[in-house]
mmCIF file of C-alpha atoms and ligand atoms in Angstrom:
data_model
loop_
_atom_site.group_PDB
_atom_site.id
_atom_site.type_symbol
_atom_site.label_atom_id
_atom_site.label_comp_id
_atom_site.label_asym_id
_atom_site.label_seq_id
_atom_site.Cartn_x
_atom_site.Cartn_y
_atom_site.Cartn_z
ATOM 1 C CA MET A 1 -0.103 0.309 0.209
ATOM 2 C CA LYS A 2 1.347 3.400 -0.396
ATOM 3 C CA LYS A 3 1.956 5.569 1.912
ATOM 4 C CA ASN A 4 -1.079 7.677 2.348
ATOM 5 C CA GLU A 5 -3.314 5.780 0.636
ATOM 6 C CA LYS A 6 -6.364 4.677 3.088
ATOM 7 C CA LYS A 7 -6.422 2.423 4.455
ATOM 8 C CA GLN A 8 -9.844 0.074 3.262
ATOM 9 C CA VAL A 9 -12.377 0.130 6.450
ATOM 10 C CA VAL A 10 -13.343 -3.357 7.331
ATOM 11 C CA MET A 11 -16.429 -3.348 10.091
ATOM 12 C CA SER A 12 -17.970 -6.733 11.625
ATOM 13 C CA GLY A 13 -20.287 -6.953 14.657
ATOM 14 C CA ILE A 14 -21.525 -9.820 17.233
ATOM 15 C CA ARG A 15 -24.775 -9.616 19.417
ATOM 16 C CA PRO A 16 -23.771 -10.360 23.161
ATOM 17 C CA THR A 17 -26.388 -13.541 23.197
ATOM 18 C CA GLY A 18 -23.901 -16.401 23.784
ATOM 19 C CA ILE A 19 -20.889 -17.413 24.267
ATOM 20 C CA LEU A 20 -17.905 -17.594 22.151
ATOM 21 C CA HIS A 21 -16.647 -20.611 20.904
ATOM 22 C CA LEU A 22 -13.806 -22.610 18.684
ATOM 23 C CA GLY A 23 -15.897 -21.943 15.749
ATOM 24 C CA SER A 24 -15.523 -18.080 16.803
ATOM 25 C CA TYR A 25 -12.294 -18.319 17.115
ATOM 26 C CA PHE A 26 -11.480 -20.323 13.371
ATOM 27 C CA GLY A 27 -14.161 -18.873 11.865
ATOM 28 C CA ALA A 28 -13.980 -15.293 12.648
ATOM 29 C CA LEU A 29 -11.613 -13.704 15.379
ATOM 30 C CA GLN A 30 -8.594 -15.318 14.004
ATOM 31 C CA ASN A 31 -9.287 -13.549 10.557
ATOM 32 C CA TYR A 32 -10.074 -10.268 12.710
ATOM 33 C CA VAL A 33 -6.900 -10.643 14.387
ATOM 34 C CA ARG A 34 -4.720 -10.163 10.843
ATOM 35 C CA MET A 35 -7.103 -7.726 9.429
ATOM 36 C CA GLN A 36 -6.354 -5.001 12.379
ATOM 37 C CA GLU A 37 -2.660 -5.616 10.914
ATOM 38 C CA GLU A 38 -3.804 -4.166 7.457
ATOM 39 C CA TYR A 39 -7.532 -2.460 7.322
ATOM 40 C CA GLU A 40 -8.998 -0.009 9.470
ATOM 41 C CA CYS A 41 -11.383 -2.553 11.783
ATOM 42 C CA TYR A 42 -14.468 -2.050 13.663
ATOM 43 C CA PHE A 43 -15.617 -5.150 15.623
ATOM 44 C CA MET A 44 -18.733 -4.187 17.530
ATOM 45 C CA VAL A 45 -21.114 -5.561 20.099
ATOM 46 C CA ALA A 46 -24.312 -5.396 18.669
ATOM 47 C CA ASP A 47 -26.142 -5.003 21.912
ATOM 48 C CA LEU A 48 -28.956 -3.049 20.573
ATOM 49 C CA HIS A 49 -29.680 -6.114 18.144
ATOM 50 C CA SER A 50 -29.616 -7.957 20.917
ATOM 51 C CA LEU A 51 -33.019 -5.662 22.689
ATOM 52 C CA THR A 52 -34.995 -7.634 19.277
ATOM 53 C CA THR A 53 -34.681 -11.045 20.553
ATOM 54 C CA HIS A 54 -33.384 -10.538 24.638
ATOM 55 C CA PRO A 55 -35.538 -7.955 25.707
ATOM 56 C CA ASP A 56 -34.691 -9.318 29.715
ATOM 57 C CA THR A 57 -31.284 -7.080 30.054
ATOM 58 C CA LYS A 58 -30.530 -8.941 33.305
ATOM 59 C CA SER A 59 -26.914 -10.602 31.889
ATOM 60 C CA LEU A 60 -26.299 -7.875 28.741
ATOM 61 C CA ARG A 61 -23.245 -6.237 30.335
ATOM 62 C CA ALA A 62 -22.156 -9.487 31.689
ATOM 63 C CA ASN A 63 -22.107 -11.031 28.488
ATOM 64 C CA VAL A 64 -20.790 -7.472 26.957
ATOM 65 C CA LEU A 65 -17.977 -7.734 28.915
ATOM 66 C CA ASP A 66 -17.234 -11.461 28.509
ATOM 67 C CA VAL A 67 -16.960 -10.735 24.607
ATOM 68 C CA ILE A 68 -14.817 -7.564 24.863
ATOM 69 C CA SER A 69 -12.585 -9.584 26.939
ATOM 70 C CA GLU A 70 -12.485 -12.924 25.152
ATOM 71 C CA TYR A 71 -11.906 -10.548 22.041
ATOM 72 C CA LEU A 72 -8.958 -8.825 23.650
ATOM 73 C CA ALA A 73 -7.641 -12.046 24.802
ATOM 74 C CA CYS A 74 -7.378 -13.711 21.398
ATOM 75 C CA GLY A 75 -5.268 -10.938 20.045
ATOM 76 C CA LEU A 76 -7.279 -7.861 19.188
ATOM 77 C CA ASP A 77 -5.256 -5.010 20.115
ATOM 78 C CA PRO A 78 -7.645 -1.664 21.134
ATOM 79 C CA ASP A 79 -4.730 0.151 19.648
ATOM 80 C CA LYS A 80 -5.708 -1.398 16.280
ATOM 81 C CA ALA A 81 -9.023 -2.063 16.055
ATOM 82 C CA ALA A 82 -12.064 -0.044 17.311
ATOM 83 C CA LEU A 83 -13.586 -2.408 19.748
ATOM 84 C CA TYR A 84 -17.160 -0.781 20.944
ATOM 85 C CA CYS A 85 -20.460 -1.396 21.800
ATOM 86 C CA GLN A 86 -23.389 -0.654 19.531
ATOM 87 C CA SER A 87 -25.003 1.690 21.370
ATOM 88 C CA ALA A 88 -22.234 3.917 22.677
ATOM 89 C CA VAL A 89 -22.357 5.158 18.544
ATOM 90 C CA PRO A 90 -26.219 6.772 18.729
ATOM 91 C CA GLU A 91 -25.074 7.800 15.345
ATOM 92 C CA THR A 92 -25.759 4.569 14.476
ATOM 93 C CA SER A 93 -30.056 4.740 15.159
ATOM 94 C CA GLU A 94 -29.974 7.946 13.641
ATOM 95 C CA LEU A 95 -28.922 6.229 10.120
ATOM 96 C CA TYR A 96 -31.239 3.250 10.926
ATOM 97 C CA LEU A 97 -33.880 5.268 11.018
ATOM 98 C CA PHE A 98 -32.876 6.571 7.348
ATOM 99 C CA LEU A 99 -32.651 3.614 5.592
ATOM 100 C CA ASN A 100 -35.837 2.568 7.262
ATOM 101 C CA THR A 101 -36.776 4.939 4.614
ATOM 102 C CA LEU A 102 -34.904 3.060 2.021
ATOM 103 C CA ALA A 103 -37.064 -0.264 3.149
ATOM 104 C CA TYR A 104 -39.589 -2.290 2.437
ATOM 105 C CA LYS A 105 -42.037 -4.034 4.517
ATOM 106 C CA GLY A 106 -42.194 -6.975 2.079
ATOM 107 C CA GLU A 107 -38.616 -7.151 2.193
ATOM 108 C CA LEU A 108 -38.183 -7.707 5.576
ATOM 109 C CA GLU A 109 -40.668 -9.840 6.171
ATOM 110 C CA LYS A 110 -38.903 -12.303 3.716
ATOM 111 C CA THR A 111 -35.577 -12.017 5.414
ATOM 112 C CA THR A 112 -35.169 -15.937 6.622
ATOM 113 C CA THR A 113 -33.552 -14.481 9.802
ATOM 114 C CA PHE A 114 -37.285 -12.711 10.955
ATOM 115 C CA LYS A 115 -39.117 -15.559 9.566
ATOM 116 C CA ASP A 116 -37.302 -17.685 11.947
ATOM 117 C CA LYS A 117 -36.901 -15.105 14.897
ATOM 118 C CA ALA A 118 -41.218 -14.847 14.651
ATOM 119 C CA ARG A 119 -41.818 -18.248 14.726
ATOM 120 C CA LEU A 120 -39.700 -18.609 17.768
ATOM 121 C CA GLN A 121 -41.057 -15.406 19.915
ATOM 122 C CA PRO A 122 -44.660 -15.439 18.410
ATOM 123 C CA GLN A 123 -45.454 -12.953 21.447
ATOM 124 C CA ASN A 124 -42.882 -10.503 20.269
ATOM 125 C CA VAL A 125 -42.765 -9.669 16.536
ATOM 126 C CA ASN A 126 -41.507 -6.546 17.211
ATOM 127 C CA ALA A 127 -40.694 -3.740 14.744
ATOM 128 C CA ALA A 128 -37.637 -3.306 15.559
ATOM 129 C CA LEU A 129 -36.461 -7.379 14.978
ATOM 130 C CA LEU A 130 -38.715 -6.631 11.592
ATOM 131 C CA THR A 131 -35.857 -4.385 10.801
ATOM 132 C CA TYR A 132 -32.571 -6.385 11.944
ATOM 133 C CA PRO A 133 -31.018 -5.991 8.736
ATOM 134 C CA THR A 134 -31.969 -2.072 8.574
ATOM 135 C CA LEU A 135 -30.021 -1.765 11.581
ATOM 136 C CA MET A 136 -27.249 -4.289 10.796
ATOM 137 C CA ALA A 137 -26.709 -2.032 7.562
ATOM 138 C CA ALA A 138 -26.366 1.061 9.380
ATOM 139 C CA ASP A 139 -23.600 -0.579 11.963
ATOM 140 C CA ILE A 140 -21.770 -0.991 8.472
ATOM 141 C CA LEU A 141 -22.119 1.699 6.118
ATOM 142 C CA LEU A 142 -22.374 4.251 9.909
ATOM 143 C CA HIS A 143 -18.138 3.683 8.505
ATOM 144 C CA ARG A 144 -18.751 3.159 5.131
ATOM 145 C CA ALA A 145 -17.270 -0.031 5.186
ATOM 146 C CA LEU A 146 -16.401 -2.152 2.183
ATOM 147 C CA TYR A 147 -15.324 -5.796 3.949
ATOM 148 C CA VAL A 148 -17.867 -7.363 6.442
ATOM 149 C CA PRO A 149 -16.172 -10.590 7.600
ATOM 150 C CA VAL A 150 -19.020 -12.344 8.420
ATOM 151 C CA GLY A 151 -20.578 -16.156 7.770
ATOM 152 C CA LYS A 152 -23.323 -17.425 5.363
ATOM 153 C CA ASP A 153 -25.979 -17.284 7.971
ATOM 154 C CA GLN A 154 -25.432 -13.355 7.215
ATOM 155 C CA GLU A 155 -25.308 -13.335 3.607
ATOM 156 C CA GLN A 156 -28.878 -12.535 3.139
ATOM 157 C CA HIS A 157 -28.579 -9.392 5.462
ATOM 158 C CA LEU A 158 -25.532 -8.093 4.230
ATOM 159 C CA GLU A 159 -27.540 -8.340 0.555
ATOM 160 C CA MET A 160 -30.195 -6.437 2.264
ATOM 161 C CA ALA A 161 -26.996 -3.637 2.931
ATOM 162 C CA ARG A 162 -25.978 -3.596 -0.289
ATOM 163 C CA ASN A 163 -29.512 -3.015 -2.123
ATOM 164 C CA PHE A 164 -29.984 -0.319 1.296
ATOM 165 C CA ALA A 165 -26.897 1.269 0.051
ATOM 166 C CA ASN A 166 -27.521 1.046 -3.779
ATOM 167 C CA ARG A 167 -31.084 2.235 -3.252
ATOM 168 C CA PHE A 168 -29.413 5.721 -0.817
ATOM 169 C CA ASN A 169 -26.909 6.217 -3.417
ATOM 170 C CA HIS A 170 -29.318 6.594 -5.857
ATOM 171 C CA ARG A 171 -31.653 8.397 -4.865
ATOM 172 C CA TYR A 172 -29.456 11.058 -2.376
ATOM 173 C CA GLY A 173 -25.874 10.955 -4.183
ATOM 174 C CA GLU A 174 -22.966 8.674 -3.883
ATOM 175 C CA ILE A 175 -21.749 8.144 -0.186
ATOM 176 C CA PHE A 176 -21.577 4.455 0.606
ATOM 177 C CA PRO A 177 -19.577 1.679 -1.146
ATOM 178 C CA GLU A 178 -21.060 -1.513 -1.356
ATOM 179 C CA PRO A 179 -19.887 -3.746 1.435
ATOM 180 C CA ILE A 180 -19.172 -7.325 0.484
ATOM 181 C CA ALA A 181 -18.446 -10.431 2.931
ATOM 182 C CA PHE A 182 -14.409 -10.647 3.206
ATOM 183 C CA ASN A 183 -11.836 -13.326 4.766
ATOM 184 C CA PHE A 184 -8.773 -13.162 3.063
ATOM 185 C CA GLY A 185 -10.393 -14.878 -0.274
ATOM 186 C CA GLU A 186 -9.953 -17.856 2.076
ATOM 187 C CA ALA A 187 -12.669 -20.470 2.630
ATOM 188 C CA LEU A 188 -13.600 -20.593 5.942
ATOM 189 C CA VAL A 189 -12.256 -23.330 8.530
ATOM 190 C CA LYS A 190 -15.199 -25.623 9.958
ATOM 191 C CA VAL A 191 -15.426 -26.190 13.223
ATOM 192 C CA PRO A 192 -17.947 -29.136 13.431
ATOM 193 C CA SER A 193 -19.583 -29.936 17.035
ATOM 194 C CA LEU A 194 -18.896 -33.033 18.941
ATOM 195 C CA ASP A 195 -21.671 -34.796 18.707
ATOM 196 C CA GLY A 196 -21.571 -34.906 14.402
ATOM 197 C CA THR A 197 -24.214 -33.517 13.823
ATOM 198 C CA GLY A 198 -23.936 -29.231 12.567
ATOM 199 C CA LYS A 199 -21.361 -26.659 13.841
ATOM 200 C CA MET A 200 -20.503 -25.536 16.890
ATOM 201 C CA SER A 201 -23.115 -22.715 18.385
ATOM 202 C CA LYS A 202 -23.059 -20.296 21.038
ATOM 203 C CA SER A 203 -26.359 -21.273 22.565
ATOM 204 C CA GLU A 204 -27.332 -24.190 21.451
ATOM 205 C CA ASN A 205 -25.854 -27.791 21.414
ATOM 206 C CA GLN A 206 -23.604 -27.092 24.024
ATOM 207 C CA ASN A 207 -22.765 -30.638 25.077
ATOM 208 C CA ALA A 208 -21.235 -30.904 21.847
ATOM 209 C CA THR A 209 -19.366 -27.250 21.972
ATOM 210 C CA LEU A 210 -16.408 -25.836 23.485
ATOM 211 C CA TYR A 211 -16.577 -22.778 24.610
ATOM 212 C CA LEU A 212 -13.286 -20.372 25.175
ATOM 213 C CA SER A 213 -14.409 -20.360 28.828
ATOM 214 C CA ASP A 214 -14.533 -24.300 29.607
ATOM 215 C CA ASP A 215 -12.387 -25.186 32.050
ATOM 216 C CA ASP A 216 -10.189 -28.372 31.692
ATOM 217 C CA ALA A 217 -12.566 -30.975 32.976
ATOM 218 C CA LEU A 218 -15.484 -29.577 31.231
ATOM 219 C CA ILE A 219 -13.430 -29.673 27.622
ATOM 220 C CA ARG A 220 -12.132 -33.397 28.659
ATOM 221 C CA LYS A 221 -15.594 -34.319 29.569
ATOM 222 C CA LYS A 222 -17.136 -32.883 26.470
ATOM 223 C CA VAL A 223 -14.313 -34.502 24.496
ATOM 224 C CA MET A 224 -14.557 -37.684 25.655
ATOM 225 C CA LYS A 225 -18.091 -37.958 25.348
ATOM 226 C CA ALA A 226 -17.993 -37.350 21.191
ATOM 227 C CA LYS A 227 -19.059 -39.879 19.183
ATOM 228 C CA THR A 228 -17.380 -42.921 17.722
ATOM 229 C CA ASP A 229 -17.397 -46.678 16.891
ATOM 230 C CA GLU A 230 -16.298 -49.742 17.132
ATOM 231 C CA GLY A 231 -13.641 -48.532 14.171
ATOM 232 C CA PRO A 232 -12.927 -48.919 10.268
ATOM 233 C CA LYS A 233 -13.002 -52.986 9.672
ATOM 234 C CA THR A 234 -10.962 -52.332 6.055
ATOM 235 C CA PRO A 235 -7.874 -50.980 5.743
ATOM 236 C CA ASN A 236 -7.972 -46.866 4.062
ATOM 237 C CA ALA A 237 -12.095 -47.238 4.869
ATOM 238 C CA PRO A 238 -13.783 -43.842 4.155
ATOM 239 C CA LYS A 239 -14.389 -42.111 7.377
ATOM 240 C CA PRO A 240 -18.567 -41.736 8.514
ATOM 241 C CA ASP A 241 -18.930 -37.891 9.101
ATOM 242 C CA TYR A 242 -18.580 -38.465 13.397
ATOM 243 C CA ILE A 243 -15.038 -39.149 12.564
ATOM 244 C CA GLU A 244 -14.107 -37.076 9.690
ATOM 245 C CA ASN A 245 -14.749 -34.462 12.810
ATOM 246 C CA ILE A 246 -12.736 -35.531 15.226
ATOM 247 C CA PHE A 247 -10.103 -35.068 13.081
ATOM 248 C CA GLN A 248 -10.946 -31.949 11.645
ATOM 249 C CA LEU A 249 -11.052 -30.552 15.257
ATOM 250 C CA LEU A 250 -7.588 -32.268 15.953
ATOM 251 C CA SER A 251 -6.215 -31.078 12.620
ATOM 252 C CA LEU A 252 -7.155 -27.310 14.427
ATOM 253 C CA VAL A 253 -5.080 -27.817 17.316
ATOM 254 C CA SER A 254 -2.673 -30.439 17.349
ATOM 255 C CA ASP A 255 0.453 -30.868 15.442
ATOM 256 C CA LYS A 256 0.914 -32.483 11.885
ATOM 257 C CA GLU A 257 2.633 -35.858 13.387
ATOM 258 C CA VAL A 258 -0.102 -36.303 15.517
ATOM 259 C CA CYS A 259 -2.630 -35.784 12.668
ATOM 260 C CA GLN A 260 -0.423 -37.851 10.412
ATOM 261 C CA LYS A 261 -0.028 -40.961 13.280
ATOM 262 C CA PHE A 262 -3.961 -41.235 13.646
ATOM 263 C CA GLU A 263 -4.564 -41.094 10.803
ATOM 264 C CA ALA A 264 -2.120 -43.672 9.373
ATOM 265 C CA ASP A 265 -3.439 -45.738 12.365
ATOM 266 C CA TYR A 266 -6.790 -45.266 11.003
ATOM 267 C CA ASN A 267 -5.971 -46.488 7.477
ATOM 268 C CA GLN A 268 -4.202 -49.679 9.372
ATOM 269 C CA CYS A 269 -7.652 -50.478 11.350
ATOM 270 C CA THR A 270 -5.265 -49.563 14.595
ATOM 271 C CA ILE A 271 -7.068 -46.652 15.473
ATOM 272 C CA ARG A 272 -7.872 -46.600 19.318
ATOM 273 C CA TYR A 273 -10.824 -43.861 19.052
ATOM 274 C CA GLY A 274 -10.175 -43.138 23.293
ATOM 275 C CA GLU A 275 -6.332 -42.516 22.475
ATOM 276 C CA LEU A 276 -7.582 -40.330 20.285
ATOM 277 C CA LYS A 277 -10.048 -38.745 21.959
ATOM 278 C CA LYS A 278 -7.509 -38.267 24.979
ATOM 279 C CA HIS A 279 -5.242 -36.181 22.641
ATOM 280 C CA LEU A 280 -7.527 -33.902 21.353
ATOM 281 C CA ALA A 281 -8.471 -33.141 24.311
ATOM 282 C CA GLU A 282 -5.267 -32.760 26.020
ATOM 283 C CA ASP A 283 -4.672 -30.415 22.791
ATOM 284 C CA MET A 284 -7.852 -29.010 22.978
ATOM 285 C CA ILE A 285 -6.909 -27.741 26.801
ATOM 286 C CA ARG A 286 -3.180 -26.675 25.537
ATOM 287 C CA PHE A 287 -5.606 -24.324 23.200
ATOM 288 C CA ILE A 288 -8.034 -22.848 25.038
ATOM 289 C CA THR A 289 -6.621 -22.481 28.546
ATOM 290 C CA PRO A 290 -4.141 -19.873 27.662
ATOM 291 C CA ILE A 291 -7.545 -17.909 26.048
ATOM 292 C CA ARG A 292 -9.764 -17.897 28.830
ATOM 293 C CA GLU A 293 -7.225 -17.243 32.027
ATOM 294 C CA LYS A 294 -6.296 -14.256 29.846
ATOM 295 C CA ALA A 295 -9.756 -13.310 29.263
ATOM 296 C CA LYS A 296 -11.044 -13.619 33.110
ATOM 297 C CA THR A 297 -7.363 -11.732 33.716
ATOM 298 C CA ILE A 298 -8.958 -8.468 31.119
ATOM 299 C CA ARG A 299 -12.658 -9.050 32.533
ATOM 300 C CA ASP A 300 -11.485 -8.176 36.189
ATOM 301 C CA ASP A 301 -9.902 -5.490 35.521
ATOM 302 C CA GLU A 302 -12.698 -3.099 35.471
ATOM 303 C CA ASN A 303 -10.788 0.183 34.529
ATOM 304 C CA PHE A 304 -9.033 -1.557 31.895
ATOM 305 C CA MET A 305 -11.956 -2.758 29.892
ATOM 306 C CA LYS A 306 -13.802 0.112 30.679
ATOM 307 C CA GLY A 307 -11.173 2.376 29.099
ATOM 308 C CA VAL A 308 -11.037 -0.143 25.865
ATOM 309 C CA LEU A 309 -14.518 0.679 25.360
ATOM 310 C CA GLU A 310 -14.237 4.173 25.405
ATOM 311 C CA LYS A 311 -11.283 4.293 23.025
ATOM 312 C CA GLY A 312 -13.410 2.072 20.790
ATOM 313 C CA ALA A 313 -16.309 4.226 21.137
ATOM 314 C CA ASP A 314 -14.104 7.317 20.188
ATOM 315 C CA LYS A 315 -12.737 5.883 17.102
ATOM 316 C CA ALA A 316 -16.073 4.840 15.932
ATOM 317 C CA ARG A 317 -18.123 7.906 17.030
ATOM 318 C CA GLU A 318 -15.615 9.672 15.246
ATOM 319 C CA SER A 319 -16.113 7.842 12.048
ATOM 320 C CA ALA A 320 -19.408 7.878 12.360
ATOM 321 C CA LYS A 321 -19.554 11.804 12.883
ATOM 322 C CA LYS A 322 -17.866 11.966 9.448
ATOM 323 C CA THR A 323 -20.530 10.047 7.653
ATOM 324 C CA MET A 324 -23.461 10.929 9.054
ATOM 325 C CA GLN A 325 -22.269 14.934 8.224
ATOM 326 C CA LEU A 326 -22.307 13.632 4.763
ATOM 327 C CA VAL A 327 -25.408 11.534 4.862
ATOM 328 C CA ARG A 328 -27.454 14.652 6.205
ATOM 329 C CA GLU A 329 -26.102 17.314 3.373
ATOM 330 C CA ALA A 330 -26.566 14.609 0.797
ATOM 331 C CA ILE A 331 -29.999 13.993 1.726
ATOM 332 C CA GLY A 332 -30.837 17.862 2.318
ATOM 333 C CA ILE A 333 -31.249 18.340 6.456
ATOM 334 C CA LYS A 334 -28.488 20.912 6.985
ATOM 335 C CA TYR A 335 -30.330 24.126 6.424
ATOM 336 C CA PHE A 336 -27.286 26.862 7.037
HETATM 337 N N1 LIG B 1 -26.134 -9.627 12.822
HETATM 338 C C1 LIG B 1 -24.894 -10.417 13.418
HETATM 339 C C2 LIG B 1 -25.539 -11.881 13.474
HETATM 340 O O1 LIG B 1 -26.565 -11.857 13.868
HETATM 341 C C3 LIG B 1 -24.711 -10.052 13.992
HETATM 342 C C4 LIG B 1 -24.396 -8.260 13.378
HETATM 343 C C5 LIG B 1 -24.515 -6.857 13.928
HETATM 344 C C6 LIG B 1 -23.786 -7.726 12.103
HETATM 345 N N2 LIG B 1 -24.380 -6.099 13.194
HETATM 346 C C7 LIG B 1 -23.585 -6.460 12.065
HETATM 347 C C8 LIG B 1 -22.196 -8.819 11.260
HETATM 348 C C9 LIG B 1 -22.591 -5.784 11.157
HETATM 349 C C10 LIG B 1 -21.346 -8.120 10.269
HETATM 350 C C11 LIG B 1 -22.069 -6.453 10.504
HETATM 351 O O2 LIG B 1 -24.147 -12.967 13.823
#
């Protein structure tokens, strides 16, 4: 990059409605840590979004601080990336309103996540749940971000953000780049759950998900319970999904030699799954323990946490203010 060239802007968010797990690490955080070196990064905790599904705010503060401390423990640096809360940037709500004038009821109602959530909480199909994608678009467009590191489940929301950006640009003038999903052009690492069904998850499937806050005994217990079978009966047999998953997890945290040894054992039908799982458990512990301990130390330092959030909010607001000035002028609500 040339010296005075502005860095591209990266923006992503996470709802504080569950706890971070191994999939969050390999699917997102690891990439964020790389991105903060190269891009102007905004990583946000979407506390306003969480109100659309979790109106009870008793555990909100704890959840927000947990996420931030785990982000920091995984290597995000408040001097490089802006780490902040959505609610600390009031400009978000202002842009949300403008974008809502460009979002149609019909398309919002058709959004997959809206339909799913409405089914789950029929007693609380609130207007902010319907306009969830507009709020997310506001988060992104507020920094005029180009790159949005998210998984497949957010692709529809991102497409809507592109549509809103386009409509705005078309109606009021070119202000926003069209944000796109971005992960260094690499496929996202798959982090399967331990029971052979689906992926690790923030809130479901808790016994088959390894959380960054799990203690050693719990990690051991979850790994040892992972589904296996009698072992292959013929050399070089294809692996059933649940066995493939264990190998996949091993490849994330264990040395190459260990993976190769168990591959060879499998292919020669000499594999002992108890031994494989013991290895996996110990390597998982070696991986997760330093993150858990670091997160706890950070989390316990309230002054430090406050400083991080203030610094992040300042950076995010500075960027938001600039955008909103352009937005207000483009719309024509600057009268003097
Ligand atoms: N909707 C995202 C999720 O559920 C969280 C989110 C909120 C987000 N605002 C965002 C993601 C902006 C990327 C960019 O995971």
